[in-house]
CSV table of C-alpha atoms and ligand atoms in Angstrom, one decimal:
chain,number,residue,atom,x,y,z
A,223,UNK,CA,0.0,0.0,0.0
A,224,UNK,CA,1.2,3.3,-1.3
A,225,UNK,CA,0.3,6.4,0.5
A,226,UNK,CA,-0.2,9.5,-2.4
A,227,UNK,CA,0.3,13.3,-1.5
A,228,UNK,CA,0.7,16.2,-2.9
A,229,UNK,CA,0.8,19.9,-2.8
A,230,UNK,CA,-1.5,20.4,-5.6
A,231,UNK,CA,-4.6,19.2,-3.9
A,232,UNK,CA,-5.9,20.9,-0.9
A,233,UNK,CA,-4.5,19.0,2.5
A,234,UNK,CA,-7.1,16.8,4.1
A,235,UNK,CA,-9.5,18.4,6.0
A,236,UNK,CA,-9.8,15.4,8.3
A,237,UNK,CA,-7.7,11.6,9.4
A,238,UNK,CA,-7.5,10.5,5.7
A,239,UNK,CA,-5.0,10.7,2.9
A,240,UNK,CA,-5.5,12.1,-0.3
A,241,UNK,CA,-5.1,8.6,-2.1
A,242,UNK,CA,-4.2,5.2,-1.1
A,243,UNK,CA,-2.7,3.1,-3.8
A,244,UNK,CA,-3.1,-0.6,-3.5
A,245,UNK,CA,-1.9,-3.1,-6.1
A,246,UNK,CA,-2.8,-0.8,-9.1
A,247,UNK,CA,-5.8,0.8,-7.9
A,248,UNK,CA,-5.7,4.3,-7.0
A,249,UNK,CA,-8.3,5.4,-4.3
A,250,UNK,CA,-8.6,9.1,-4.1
A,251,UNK,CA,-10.6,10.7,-1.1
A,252,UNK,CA,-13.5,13.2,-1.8
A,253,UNK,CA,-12.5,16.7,-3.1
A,254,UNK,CA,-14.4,19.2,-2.2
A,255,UNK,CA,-13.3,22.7,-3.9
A,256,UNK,CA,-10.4,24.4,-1.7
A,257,UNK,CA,-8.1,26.6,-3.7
A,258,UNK,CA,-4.9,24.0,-2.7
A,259,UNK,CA,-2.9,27.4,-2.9
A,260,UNK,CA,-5.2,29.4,-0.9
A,261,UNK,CA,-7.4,27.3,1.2
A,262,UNK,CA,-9.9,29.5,0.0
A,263,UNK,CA,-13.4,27.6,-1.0
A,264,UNK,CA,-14.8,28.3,-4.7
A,265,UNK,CA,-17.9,30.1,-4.8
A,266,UNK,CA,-20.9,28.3,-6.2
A,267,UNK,CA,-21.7,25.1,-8.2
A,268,UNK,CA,-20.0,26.1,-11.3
A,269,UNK,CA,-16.6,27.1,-10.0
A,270,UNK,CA,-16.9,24.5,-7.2
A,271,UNK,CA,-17.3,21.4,-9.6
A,272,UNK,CA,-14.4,22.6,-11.7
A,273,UNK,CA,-12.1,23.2,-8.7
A,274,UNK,CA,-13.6,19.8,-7.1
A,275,UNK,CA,-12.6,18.0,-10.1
A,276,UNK,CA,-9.1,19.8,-10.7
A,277,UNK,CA,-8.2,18.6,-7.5
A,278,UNK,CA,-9.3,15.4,-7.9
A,279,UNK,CA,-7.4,15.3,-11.2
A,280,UNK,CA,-4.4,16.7,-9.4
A,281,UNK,CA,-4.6,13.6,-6.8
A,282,UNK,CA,-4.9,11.3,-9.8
A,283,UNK,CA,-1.9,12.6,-11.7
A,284,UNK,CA,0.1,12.8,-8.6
A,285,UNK,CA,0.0,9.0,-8.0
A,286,UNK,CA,1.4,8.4,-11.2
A,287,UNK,CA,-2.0,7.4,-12.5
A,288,UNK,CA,-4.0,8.7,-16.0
A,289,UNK,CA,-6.8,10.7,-15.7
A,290,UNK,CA,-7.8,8.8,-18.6
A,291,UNK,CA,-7.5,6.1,-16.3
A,292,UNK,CA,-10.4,6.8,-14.0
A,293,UNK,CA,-12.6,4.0,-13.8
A,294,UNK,CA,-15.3,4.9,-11.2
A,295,UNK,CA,-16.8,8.6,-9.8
A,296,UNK,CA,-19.2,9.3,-7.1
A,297,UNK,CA,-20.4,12.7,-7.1
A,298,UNK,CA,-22.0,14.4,-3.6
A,299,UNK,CA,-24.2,17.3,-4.2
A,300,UNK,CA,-26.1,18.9,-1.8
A,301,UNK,CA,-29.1,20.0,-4.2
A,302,UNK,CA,-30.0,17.9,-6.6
A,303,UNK,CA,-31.2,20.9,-8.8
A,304,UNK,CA,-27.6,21.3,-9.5
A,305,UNK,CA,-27.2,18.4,-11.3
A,306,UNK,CA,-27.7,19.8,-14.6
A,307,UNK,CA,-25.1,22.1,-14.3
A,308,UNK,CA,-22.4,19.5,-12.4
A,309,UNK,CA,-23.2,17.3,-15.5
A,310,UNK,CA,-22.1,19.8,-18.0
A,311,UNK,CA,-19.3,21.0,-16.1
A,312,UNK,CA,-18.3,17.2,-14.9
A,313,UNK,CA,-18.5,16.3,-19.1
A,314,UNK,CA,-16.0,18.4,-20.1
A,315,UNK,CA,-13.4,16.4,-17.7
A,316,UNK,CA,-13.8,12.9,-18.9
A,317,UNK,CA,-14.2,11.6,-22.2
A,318,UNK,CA,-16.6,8.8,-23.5
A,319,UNK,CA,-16.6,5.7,-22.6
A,320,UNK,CA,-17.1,7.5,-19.3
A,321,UNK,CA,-16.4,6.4,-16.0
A,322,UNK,CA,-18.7,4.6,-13.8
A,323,UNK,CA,-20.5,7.1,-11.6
A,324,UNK,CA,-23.0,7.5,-8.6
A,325,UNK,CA,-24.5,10.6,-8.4
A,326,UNK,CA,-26.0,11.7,-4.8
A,327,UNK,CA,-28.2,14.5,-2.5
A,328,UNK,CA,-27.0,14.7,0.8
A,329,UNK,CA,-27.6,17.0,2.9
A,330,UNK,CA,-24.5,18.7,4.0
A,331,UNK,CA,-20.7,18.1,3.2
A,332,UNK,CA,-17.3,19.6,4.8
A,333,UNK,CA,-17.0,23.0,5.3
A,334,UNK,CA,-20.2,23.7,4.0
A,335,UNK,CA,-18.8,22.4,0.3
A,336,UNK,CA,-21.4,22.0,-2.3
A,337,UNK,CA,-20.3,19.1,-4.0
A,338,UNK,CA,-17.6,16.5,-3.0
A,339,UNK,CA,-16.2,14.2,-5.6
A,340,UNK,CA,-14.7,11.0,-5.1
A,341,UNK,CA,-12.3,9.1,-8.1
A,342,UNK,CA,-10.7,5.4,-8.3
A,343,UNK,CA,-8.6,5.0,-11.2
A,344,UNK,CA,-6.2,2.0,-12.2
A,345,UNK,CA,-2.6,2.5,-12.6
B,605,DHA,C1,-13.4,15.9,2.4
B,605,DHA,C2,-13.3,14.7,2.8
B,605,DHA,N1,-12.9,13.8,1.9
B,605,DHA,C3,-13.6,14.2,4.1
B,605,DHA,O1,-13.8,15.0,5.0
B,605,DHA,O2,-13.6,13.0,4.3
């Protein structure tokens, strides 16, 4: 088992890593939308599912793993009436044949993040 950091993903927020690697699995932890530079949280859906995703692209990348290479997505959203708008924004990062995905409402997420986003990929 491989523990992945980096600098280009916010720090956790909480006792987990940003990715554990295991045989050639990659499991990233949810992103939520922190500026990795500035801590800062994105404002809104829009800007938070890009920044969400950047980081979770940035955790992907940094274990030596393809984006390309992400097999499986689960999506947190804390209105559902966003998901119009997380499913254009969340197109534009994958190519087809997508990635498996869930796609859930729940009520509230870390520091009051709008969506979280959660990636395996294989290596
Ligand atoms: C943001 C998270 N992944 C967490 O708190 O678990």
């Amino acid at each position: 088992m491989k523990i992945i950091q980096t600098n280009n993903a916010p720090a956790a927020v909480g006792p987990y890593s940003q990715a554990v690697e295991i045989d050639n699995l990659v499991f990233a932890s949810g992103q939520i939308a922190l500026n990795p530079a500035t801590g800062e949280m994105a404002e809104g859906i829009e800007a938070q599912a890009h920044q969400a995703l950047k980081n979770a692209q940035a955790v992907i990348e940094a274990s030596g793993a393809k984006w390309e290479n992400v097999i499986k997505t689960t999506v947190f959203i804390t209105n559902i009436d966003d998901f119009g708008k997380v499913n254009e924004i969340y197109a534009t990062y994958f190519k087809q044949p997508y990635p498996a995905r869930s796609c859930v409402e729940v009520s509230k997420l870390p520091k009051g993040a709008l969506i979280e986003v959660e990636v395996i990929a294989t290596k």
